[in-house]
Coordinates of C-alpha atoms in Angstrom, one line a residue:
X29 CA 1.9 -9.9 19.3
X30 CA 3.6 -7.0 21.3
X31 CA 1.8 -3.7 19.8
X32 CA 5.7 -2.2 18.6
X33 CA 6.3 -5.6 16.5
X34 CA 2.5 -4.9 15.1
X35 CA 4.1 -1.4 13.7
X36 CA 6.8 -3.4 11.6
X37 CA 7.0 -5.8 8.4
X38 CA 6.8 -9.2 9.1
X39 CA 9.9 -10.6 10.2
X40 CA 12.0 -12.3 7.8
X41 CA 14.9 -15.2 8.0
X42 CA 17.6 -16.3 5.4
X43 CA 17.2 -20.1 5.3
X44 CA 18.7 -23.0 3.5
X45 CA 16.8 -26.5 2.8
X46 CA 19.2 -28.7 2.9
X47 CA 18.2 -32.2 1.1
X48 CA 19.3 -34.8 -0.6
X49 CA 19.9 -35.3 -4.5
X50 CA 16.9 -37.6 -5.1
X51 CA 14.6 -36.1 -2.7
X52 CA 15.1 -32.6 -4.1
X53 CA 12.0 -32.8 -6.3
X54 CA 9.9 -34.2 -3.3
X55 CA 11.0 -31.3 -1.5
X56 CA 10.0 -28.3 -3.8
X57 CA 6.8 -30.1 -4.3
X58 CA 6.2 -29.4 -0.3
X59 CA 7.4 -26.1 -0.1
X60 CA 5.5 -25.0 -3.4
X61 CA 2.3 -26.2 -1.5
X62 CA 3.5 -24.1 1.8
X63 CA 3.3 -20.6 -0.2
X64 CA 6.0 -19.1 2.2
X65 CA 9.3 -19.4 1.2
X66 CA 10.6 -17.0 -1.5
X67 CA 13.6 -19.1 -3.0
X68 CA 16.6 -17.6 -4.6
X69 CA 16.8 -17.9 -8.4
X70 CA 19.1 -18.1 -11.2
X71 CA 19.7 -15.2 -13.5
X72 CA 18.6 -15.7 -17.0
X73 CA 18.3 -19.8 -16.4
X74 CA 17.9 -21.7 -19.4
X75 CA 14.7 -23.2 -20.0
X76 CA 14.5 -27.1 -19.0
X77 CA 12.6 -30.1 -20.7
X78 CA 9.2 -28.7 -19.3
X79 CA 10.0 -25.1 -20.3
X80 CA 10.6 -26.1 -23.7
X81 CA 7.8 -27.7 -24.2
X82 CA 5.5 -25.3 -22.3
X83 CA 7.0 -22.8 -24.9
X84 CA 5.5 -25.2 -28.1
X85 CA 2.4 -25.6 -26.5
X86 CA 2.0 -22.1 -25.7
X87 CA 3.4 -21.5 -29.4
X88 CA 1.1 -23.5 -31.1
X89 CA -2.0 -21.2 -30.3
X90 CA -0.3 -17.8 -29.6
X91 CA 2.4 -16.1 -28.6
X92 CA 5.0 -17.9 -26.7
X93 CA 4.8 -17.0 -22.5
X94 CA 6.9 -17.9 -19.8
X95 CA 5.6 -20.1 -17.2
X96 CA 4.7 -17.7 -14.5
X97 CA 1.7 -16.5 -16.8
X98 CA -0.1 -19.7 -17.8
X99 CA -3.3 -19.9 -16.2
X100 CA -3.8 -22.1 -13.8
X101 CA -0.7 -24.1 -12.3
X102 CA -0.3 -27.3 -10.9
X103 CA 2.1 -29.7 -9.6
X104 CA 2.0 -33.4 -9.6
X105 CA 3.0 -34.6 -6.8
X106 CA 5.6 -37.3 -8.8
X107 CA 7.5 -36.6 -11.7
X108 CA 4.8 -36.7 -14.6
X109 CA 5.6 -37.7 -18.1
X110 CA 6.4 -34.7 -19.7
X111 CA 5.9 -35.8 -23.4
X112 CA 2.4 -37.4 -22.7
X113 CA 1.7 -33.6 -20.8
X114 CA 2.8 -31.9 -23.8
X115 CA 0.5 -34.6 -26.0
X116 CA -2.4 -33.2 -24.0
X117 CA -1.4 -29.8 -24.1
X118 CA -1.9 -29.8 -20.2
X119 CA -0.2 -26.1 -19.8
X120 CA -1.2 -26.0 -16.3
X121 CA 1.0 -28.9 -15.0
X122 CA 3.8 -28.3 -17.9
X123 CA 4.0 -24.6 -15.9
X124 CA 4.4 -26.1 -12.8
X125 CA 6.7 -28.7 -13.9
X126 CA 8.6 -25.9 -15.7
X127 CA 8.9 -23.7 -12.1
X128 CA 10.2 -26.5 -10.3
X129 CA 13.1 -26.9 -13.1
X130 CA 13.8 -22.9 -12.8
X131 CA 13.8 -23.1 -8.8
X132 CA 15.6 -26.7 -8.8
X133 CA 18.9 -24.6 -10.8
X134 CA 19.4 -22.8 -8.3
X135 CA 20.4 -25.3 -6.3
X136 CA 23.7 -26.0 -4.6
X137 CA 24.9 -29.2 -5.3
X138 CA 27.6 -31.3 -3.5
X139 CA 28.0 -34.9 -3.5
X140 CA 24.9 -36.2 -2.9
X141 CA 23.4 -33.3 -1.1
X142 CA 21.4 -29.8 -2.5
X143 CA 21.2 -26.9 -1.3
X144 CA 18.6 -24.0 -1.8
X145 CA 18.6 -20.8 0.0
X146 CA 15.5 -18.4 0.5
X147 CA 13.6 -16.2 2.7
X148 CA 10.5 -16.9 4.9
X149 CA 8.6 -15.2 7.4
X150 CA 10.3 -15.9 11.6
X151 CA 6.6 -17.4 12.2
X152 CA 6.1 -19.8 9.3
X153 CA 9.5 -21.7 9.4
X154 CA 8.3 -24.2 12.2
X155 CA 5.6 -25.6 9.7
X156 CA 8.0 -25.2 6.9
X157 CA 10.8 -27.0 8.4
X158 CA 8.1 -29.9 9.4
X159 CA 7.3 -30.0 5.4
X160 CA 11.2 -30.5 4.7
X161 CA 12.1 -32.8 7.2
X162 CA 9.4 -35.2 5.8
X163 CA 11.5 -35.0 2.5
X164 CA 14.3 -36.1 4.2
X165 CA 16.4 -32.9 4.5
X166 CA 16.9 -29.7 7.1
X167 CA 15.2 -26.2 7.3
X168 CA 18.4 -24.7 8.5
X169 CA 18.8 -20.7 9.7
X170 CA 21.8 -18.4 7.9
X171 CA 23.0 -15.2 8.7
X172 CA 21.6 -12.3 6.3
X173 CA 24.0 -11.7 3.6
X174 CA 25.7 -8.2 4.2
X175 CA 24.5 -5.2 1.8
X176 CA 20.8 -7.2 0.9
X177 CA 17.8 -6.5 2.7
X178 CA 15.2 -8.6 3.5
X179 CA 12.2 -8.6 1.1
X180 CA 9.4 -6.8 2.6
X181 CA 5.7 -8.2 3.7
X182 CA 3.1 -6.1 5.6
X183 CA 1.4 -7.7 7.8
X184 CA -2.2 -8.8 7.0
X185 CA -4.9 -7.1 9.1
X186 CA -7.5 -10.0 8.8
X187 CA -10.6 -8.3 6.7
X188 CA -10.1 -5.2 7.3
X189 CA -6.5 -4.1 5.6
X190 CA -5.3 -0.7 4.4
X191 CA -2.1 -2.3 2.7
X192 CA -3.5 -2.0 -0.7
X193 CA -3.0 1.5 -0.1
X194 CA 0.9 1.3 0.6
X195 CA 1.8 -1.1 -2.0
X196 CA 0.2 0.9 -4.7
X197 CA 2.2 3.4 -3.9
X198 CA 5.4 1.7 -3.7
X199 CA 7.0 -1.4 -1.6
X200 CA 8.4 0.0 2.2
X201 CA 12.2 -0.8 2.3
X202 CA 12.6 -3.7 5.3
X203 CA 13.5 -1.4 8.0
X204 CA 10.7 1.0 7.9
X205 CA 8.0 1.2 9.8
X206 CA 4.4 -0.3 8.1
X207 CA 2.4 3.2 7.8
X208 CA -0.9 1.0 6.4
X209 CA -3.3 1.6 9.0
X210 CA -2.1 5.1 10.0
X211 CA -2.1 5.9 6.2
X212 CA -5.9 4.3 5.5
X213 CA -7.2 6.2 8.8
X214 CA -5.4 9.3 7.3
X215 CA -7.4 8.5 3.5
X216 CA -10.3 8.3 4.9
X217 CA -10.5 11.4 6.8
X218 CA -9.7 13.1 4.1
X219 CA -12.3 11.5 2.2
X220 CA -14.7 12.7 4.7
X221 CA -13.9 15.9 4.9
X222 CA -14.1 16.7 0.9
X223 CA -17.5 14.3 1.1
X224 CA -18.9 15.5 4.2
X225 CA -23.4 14.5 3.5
X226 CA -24.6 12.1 6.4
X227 CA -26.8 10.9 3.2
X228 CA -24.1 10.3 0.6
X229 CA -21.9 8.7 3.2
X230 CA -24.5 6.0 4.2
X231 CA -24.6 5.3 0.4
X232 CA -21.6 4.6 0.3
X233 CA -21.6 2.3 3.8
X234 CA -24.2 0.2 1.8
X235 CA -22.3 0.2 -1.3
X236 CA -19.2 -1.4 1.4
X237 CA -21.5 -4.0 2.5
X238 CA -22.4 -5.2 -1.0
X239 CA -19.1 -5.5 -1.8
X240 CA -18.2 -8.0 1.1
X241 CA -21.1 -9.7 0.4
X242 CA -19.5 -10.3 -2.9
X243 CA -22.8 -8.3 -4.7
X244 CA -22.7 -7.3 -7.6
X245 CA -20.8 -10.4 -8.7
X246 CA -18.9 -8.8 -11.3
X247 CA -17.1 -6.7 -8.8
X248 CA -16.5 -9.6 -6.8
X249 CA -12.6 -8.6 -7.5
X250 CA -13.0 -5.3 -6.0
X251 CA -14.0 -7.1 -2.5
X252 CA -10.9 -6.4 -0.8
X253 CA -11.3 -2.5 -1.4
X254 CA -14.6 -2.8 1.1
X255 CA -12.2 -1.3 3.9
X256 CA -11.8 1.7 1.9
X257 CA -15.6 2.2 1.0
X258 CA -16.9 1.9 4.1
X259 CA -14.5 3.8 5.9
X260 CA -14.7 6.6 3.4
X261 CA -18.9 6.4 4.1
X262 CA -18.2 6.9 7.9
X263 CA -16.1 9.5 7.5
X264 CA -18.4 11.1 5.3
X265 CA -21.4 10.6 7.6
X266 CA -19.3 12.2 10.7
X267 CA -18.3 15.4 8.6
X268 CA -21.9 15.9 7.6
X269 CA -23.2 15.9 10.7
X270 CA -20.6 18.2 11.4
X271 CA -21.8 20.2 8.7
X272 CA -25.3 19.3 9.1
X273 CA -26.2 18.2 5.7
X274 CA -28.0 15.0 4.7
X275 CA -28.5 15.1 1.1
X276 CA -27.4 18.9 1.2
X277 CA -28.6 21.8 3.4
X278 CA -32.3 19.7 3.7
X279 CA -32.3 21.5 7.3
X280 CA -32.8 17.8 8.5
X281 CA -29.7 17.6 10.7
X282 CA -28.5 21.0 12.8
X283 CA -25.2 22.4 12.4
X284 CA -22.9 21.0 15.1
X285 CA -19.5 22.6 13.8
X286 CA -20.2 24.6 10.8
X287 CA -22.0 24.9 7.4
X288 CA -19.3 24.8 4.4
X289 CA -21.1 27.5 2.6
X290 CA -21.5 30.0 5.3
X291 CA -17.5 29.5 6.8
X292 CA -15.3 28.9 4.1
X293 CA -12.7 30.9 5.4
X294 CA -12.6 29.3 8.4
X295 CA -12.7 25.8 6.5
X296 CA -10.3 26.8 4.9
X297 CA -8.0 27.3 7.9
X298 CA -9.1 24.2 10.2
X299 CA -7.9 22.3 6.4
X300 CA -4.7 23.5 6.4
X301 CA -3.8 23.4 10.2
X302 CA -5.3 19.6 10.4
X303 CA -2.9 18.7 7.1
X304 CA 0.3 20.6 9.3
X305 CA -0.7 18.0 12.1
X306 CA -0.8 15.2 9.1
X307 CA 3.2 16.8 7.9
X308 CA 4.6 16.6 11.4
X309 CA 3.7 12.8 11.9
X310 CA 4.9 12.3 8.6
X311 CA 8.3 14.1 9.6
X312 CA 8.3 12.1 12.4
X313 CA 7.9 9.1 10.7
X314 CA 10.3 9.7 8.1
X315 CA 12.6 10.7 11.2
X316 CA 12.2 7.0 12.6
X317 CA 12.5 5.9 8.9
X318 CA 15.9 6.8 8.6
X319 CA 16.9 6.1 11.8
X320 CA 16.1 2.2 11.4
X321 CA 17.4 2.6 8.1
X322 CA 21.3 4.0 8.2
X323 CA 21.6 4.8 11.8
X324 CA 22.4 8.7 13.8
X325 CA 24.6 9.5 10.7
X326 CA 21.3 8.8 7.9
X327 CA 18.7 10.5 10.1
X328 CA 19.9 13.5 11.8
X329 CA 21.0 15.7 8.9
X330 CA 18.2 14.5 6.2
X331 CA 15.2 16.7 4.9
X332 CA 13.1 13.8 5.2
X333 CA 14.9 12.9 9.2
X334 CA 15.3 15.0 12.1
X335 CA 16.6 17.6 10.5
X336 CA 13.5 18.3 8.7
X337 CA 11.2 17.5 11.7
X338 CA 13.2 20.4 13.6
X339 CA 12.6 22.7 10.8
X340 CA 9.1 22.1 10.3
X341 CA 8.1 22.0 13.9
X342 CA 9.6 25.5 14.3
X343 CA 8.1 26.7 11.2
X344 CA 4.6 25.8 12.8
X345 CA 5.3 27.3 16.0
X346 CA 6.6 30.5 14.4
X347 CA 3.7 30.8 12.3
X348 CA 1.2 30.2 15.5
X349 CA 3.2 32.4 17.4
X350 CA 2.6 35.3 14.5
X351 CA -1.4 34.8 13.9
X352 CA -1.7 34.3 17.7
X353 CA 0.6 37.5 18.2
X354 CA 2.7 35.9 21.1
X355 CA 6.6 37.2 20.8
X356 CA 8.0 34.2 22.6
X357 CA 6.5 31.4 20.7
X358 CA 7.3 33.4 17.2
X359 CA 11.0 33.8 18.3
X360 CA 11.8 30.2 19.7
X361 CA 10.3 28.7 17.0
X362 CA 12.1 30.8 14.0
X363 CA 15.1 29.6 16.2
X364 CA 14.7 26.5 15.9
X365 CA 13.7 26.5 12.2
X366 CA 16.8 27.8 11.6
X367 CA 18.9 25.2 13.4
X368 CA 17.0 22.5 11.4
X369 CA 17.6 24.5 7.9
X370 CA 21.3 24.6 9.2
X371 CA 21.1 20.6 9.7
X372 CA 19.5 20.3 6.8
X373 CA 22.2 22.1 4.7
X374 CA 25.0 20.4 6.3
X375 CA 24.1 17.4 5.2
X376 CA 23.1 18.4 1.9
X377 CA 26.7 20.2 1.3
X378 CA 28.1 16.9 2.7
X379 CA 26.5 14.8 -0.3
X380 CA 28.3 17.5 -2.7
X381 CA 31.8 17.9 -4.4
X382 CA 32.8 20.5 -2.4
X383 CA 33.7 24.1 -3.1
X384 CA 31.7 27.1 -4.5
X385 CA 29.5 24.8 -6.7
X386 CA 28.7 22.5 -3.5
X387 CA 27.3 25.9 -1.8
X388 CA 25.8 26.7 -4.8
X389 CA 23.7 23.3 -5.0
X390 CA 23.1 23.8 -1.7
X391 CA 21.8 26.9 -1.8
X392 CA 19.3 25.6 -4.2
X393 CA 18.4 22.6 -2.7
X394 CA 17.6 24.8 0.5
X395 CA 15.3 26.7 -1.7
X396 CA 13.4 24.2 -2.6
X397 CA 13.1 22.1 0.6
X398 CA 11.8 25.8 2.4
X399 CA 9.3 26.4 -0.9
X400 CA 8.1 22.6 -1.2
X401 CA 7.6 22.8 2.5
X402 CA 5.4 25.8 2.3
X403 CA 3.6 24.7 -1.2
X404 CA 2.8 21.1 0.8
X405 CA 1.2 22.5 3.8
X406 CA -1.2 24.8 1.6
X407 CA -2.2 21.9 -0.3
X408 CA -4.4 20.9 2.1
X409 CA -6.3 23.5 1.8
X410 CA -7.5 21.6 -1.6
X411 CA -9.6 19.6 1.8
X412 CA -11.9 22.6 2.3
X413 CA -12.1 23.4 -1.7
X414 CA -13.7 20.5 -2.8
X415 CA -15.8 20.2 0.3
X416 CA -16.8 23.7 -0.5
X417 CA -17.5 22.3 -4.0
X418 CA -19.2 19.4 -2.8
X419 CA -21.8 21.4 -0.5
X420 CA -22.2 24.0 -3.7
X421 CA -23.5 21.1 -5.9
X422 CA -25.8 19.9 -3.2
X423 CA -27.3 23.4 -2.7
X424 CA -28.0 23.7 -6.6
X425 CA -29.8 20.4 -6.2
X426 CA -31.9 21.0 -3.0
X427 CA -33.2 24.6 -3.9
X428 CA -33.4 23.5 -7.9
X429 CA -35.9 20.3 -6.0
X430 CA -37.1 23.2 -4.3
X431 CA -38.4 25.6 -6.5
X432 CA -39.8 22.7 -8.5
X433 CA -41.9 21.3 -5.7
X434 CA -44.6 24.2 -4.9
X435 CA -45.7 23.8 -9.0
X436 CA -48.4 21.1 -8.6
X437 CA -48.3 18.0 -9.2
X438 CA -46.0 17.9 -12.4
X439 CA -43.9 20.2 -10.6
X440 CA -43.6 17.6 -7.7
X441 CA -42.8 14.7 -10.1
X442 CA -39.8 17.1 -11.6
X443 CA -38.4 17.9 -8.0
X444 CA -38.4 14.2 -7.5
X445 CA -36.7 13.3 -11.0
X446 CA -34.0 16.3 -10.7
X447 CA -33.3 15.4 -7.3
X448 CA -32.6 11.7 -8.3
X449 CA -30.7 12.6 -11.4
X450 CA -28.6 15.8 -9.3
X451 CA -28.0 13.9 -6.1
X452 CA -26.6 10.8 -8.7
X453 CA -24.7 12.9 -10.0
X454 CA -23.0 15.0 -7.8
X455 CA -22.8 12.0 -5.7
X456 CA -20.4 9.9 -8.3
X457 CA -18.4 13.3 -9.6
X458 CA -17.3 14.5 -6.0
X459 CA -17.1 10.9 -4.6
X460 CA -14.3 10.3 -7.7
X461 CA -12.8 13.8 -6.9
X462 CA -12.5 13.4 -3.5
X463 CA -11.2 9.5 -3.5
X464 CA -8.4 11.1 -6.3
X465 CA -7.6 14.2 -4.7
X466 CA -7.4 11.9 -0.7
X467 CA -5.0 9.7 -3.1
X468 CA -3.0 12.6 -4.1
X469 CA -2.3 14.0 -0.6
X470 CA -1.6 10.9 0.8
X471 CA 1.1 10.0 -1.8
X472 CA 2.8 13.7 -2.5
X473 CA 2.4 15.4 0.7
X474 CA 2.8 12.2 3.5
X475 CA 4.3 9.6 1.5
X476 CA 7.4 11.3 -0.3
X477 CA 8.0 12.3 3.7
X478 CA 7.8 8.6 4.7
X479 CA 9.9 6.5 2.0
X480 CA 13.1 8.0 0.7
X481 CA 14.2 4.6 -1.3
X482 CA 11.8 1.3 -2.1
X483 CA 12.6 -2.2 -1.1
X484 CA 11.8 -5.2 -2.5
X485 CA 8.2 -7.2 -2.2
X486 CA 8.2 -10.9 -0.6
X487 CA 7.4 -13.0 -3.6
X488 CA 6.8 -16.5 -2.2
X489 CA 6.5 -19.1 -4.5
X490 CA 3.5 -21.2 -4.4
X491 CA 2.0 -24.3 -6.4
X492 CA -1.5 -26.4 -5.3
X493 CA -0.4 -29.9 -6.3
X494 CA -2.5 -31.8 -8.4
X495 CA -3.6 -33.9 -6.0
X496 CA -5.6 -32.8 -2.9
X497 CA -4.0 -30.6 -0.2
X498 CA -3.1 -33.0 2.2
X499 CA -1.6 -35.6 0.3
X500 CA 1.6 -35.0 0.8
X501 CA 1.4 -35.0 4.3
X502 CA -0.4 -38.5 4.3
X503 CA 2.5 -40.1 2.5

């Protein structure tokens, strides 16, 4: 897979199955068992025989639920007997039964032929078409409708994926670029830097492992966040050797970079200049964004397009050109923050009615693009603060362990039990605070940059059958 396609959702298609009449069941059965194709629906269908007697099943003990939440569904893989499934309340196969009847109404019906259009990933519609042509009927390529967009699937990463991350946040509209590995990478440096302890970070390693081990097994529904937890542990284990605390300031490791406690100005300022870097690829991003979404016209005059990337990038050079006290950078860069401004207003004034009260929403709207600008670049500094915060507690702990130690032997069995009970605790208190506050960047300061509208997620519809997987295909 060329590297650029790698950087995109998966490729979708508008397709058609194409069947006939009788062989229409036959066919959903198949395509159910595929889990690929997401197949168009109708709006507020009626419920069929099997819906209506899901509904007095599901009736009789509880409330009544539609057939997308009943446990476990099934499909037989011929048309069962739908009063003898409802005699032994079989809600699994009355579900599956009652899917098929919703997707089956969509259909387009002529003569003795049906018709159901869908979407399905470029890659899967060779096996899907394989599946349909055994019913008897055609896989057969359209032309995307004008004005819809395809639904939207990241692509999976094998068993390491940062999607979880993006989809949380919202679903990418088709065009856009998939940010899930830049934005996990991005998490977990964060991560790092607020939890910077080569100690706690290996805790956290093992605590990765268990989880993909599927240990403990009542988080065996967590597994797929193991990515996360082990990245965050790495992360954290680099910082701390940067800082050169294991377990806090044990004088175990040297100081390769610096110790929080003793620079935090100059935390402070390596925070805020790595989150600039973080803002100018998520201008850039957003640039591309709005490119692939709406063409020159979208992306050149948007906060979120090139516009804003113009004024941000000068912003930064005009500030390094000011601490750094070098005239030329200072003065090219203000320049060219104000000819993304300008952009920026144009198209802002464009979106309005006109007239004084246009300027004056524009005015405003400039005003907050400059201030929100200036507010999200600071927040980073929020990096260095709770690393600061994190190395503090460790301190207490160490010299607390300390001071208890040279007391004899119940002194010694105290240092052990508060440094236990501290490190436990400053270890699950800053590991939440820094996983929240790496969450809160991400989705505020990079994310609102990224995304300016949401699209839709790819919903495929899938049913096991009843019978074992490769029936079908043995018929």
């Amino acid at each position: 897979m060329p590297w650029a396609e790698g950087l995109t959702p998966v490729r979708m298609r508008r397709v058609a199955v194409v069947v006939p009449q009788a062989a229409l069941r036959d066919a959903l059965v198949r395509i159910a068992e595929a889990g690929c194709v997401e197949l168009d629906r109708v709006e507020e269908a009626v419920p069929g025989p099997a819906g209506l007697r899901l509904r007095r099943v599901q009736g009789r003990g509880g409330e009544p639920a539609g057939p997308e939440s009943s446990g476990t569904v099934l499909l037989a893989v011929t048309a069962p007997d739908l009063d003898q499934l409802e005699e032994r309340r079989h809600i699994g196969l009355l579900a599956g039964e009652a899917q098929l009847e919703e997707r089956a109404k969509g259909a387009v019906r002529r003569g003795e032929v049906a018709a159901l259009a869908g979407w399905c990933p470029a890659a899967a519609m060779p096996s899907v078409a394989v599946r349909v042509t055994a019913a008897g009927g055609a896989l057969v390529p359209l032309p995307s409708p004008r004005g819809t967009d395809p639904p939207t699937l990241l692509r999976p990463s094998g068993p390491v994926s940062f999607t979880p991350l993006v989809t949380t946040y919202g679903t990418p509209p088709y065009a856009d670029l998939d940010p899930s590995w830049p934005a996990g990478l991005t998490w977990v440096a964060m991560f790092g830097i607020m939890f910077g302890d080569v100690g706690h970070g290996a805790l956290l390693v093992l605590a990765a492992l268990a989880l993909r081990l599927g240990r403990p097994q009542r988080l065996a529904r967590l597994r797929r966040l193991w990515p996360f937890l082990a990245g965050a542990g790495l992360a954290a284990m680099l910082a701390g050797a940067a800082y050169g605390e294991f377990f806090g300031p044990t004088g175990l490791l040297p100081v390769l970079w610096l110790a929080p406690l003793d620079s935090p100005a100059r935390l402070v300022a390596a925070a805020v200049v790595f989150g600039a870097g973080l803002l100018a690829l998520a201008h850039a991003t957003g640039a591309i964004n709005r490119l692939r979404e709406g063409g020159w016209a979208s992306a050149l005059y948007t906060a979120s397009g090139f516009a804003g990337l113009l004024f941000y990038l000068g912003l930064a050079l005009a500030a390094a050109g000011l601490i750094l006290h070098l005239p030329s950078p200072a003065v090219g860069g203000a320049a060219c923050a104000i000819a993304g401004l300008a952009l920026v207003g144009f198209g802002l004034f464009r979106a309005t009615a006109g007239g004084g009260a246009g300027l004056a929403e524009t005015a405003v709207r400039l005003f907050d693009v400059v201030v929100r600008t200036g507010a999200n670049t600071l927040s980073f500094a929020r990096l260095a603060a709770f690393g600061l915060t994190h190395a503090a507690l460790a301190d207490v702990v160490w010299r607390g362990t300390q001071g208890l130690g040279g007391h004899g032997a119940a002194g010694m069995v105290s240092a052990v039990l508060l440094f236990g009970l501290g490190t436990a605790l400053s270890f699950g208190l800053e590991a939440l605070v820094a996983g929240v506050q790496a969450l809160r960047l991400e989705f505020y300061e990079l994310f609102s940059r990224l995304f300016e509208t949401e699209g839709r997620p790819f919903r495929p519809w899938h049913v096991p059958p009843a019978e074992p997987a490769d029936a079908l295909l043995r018929r």
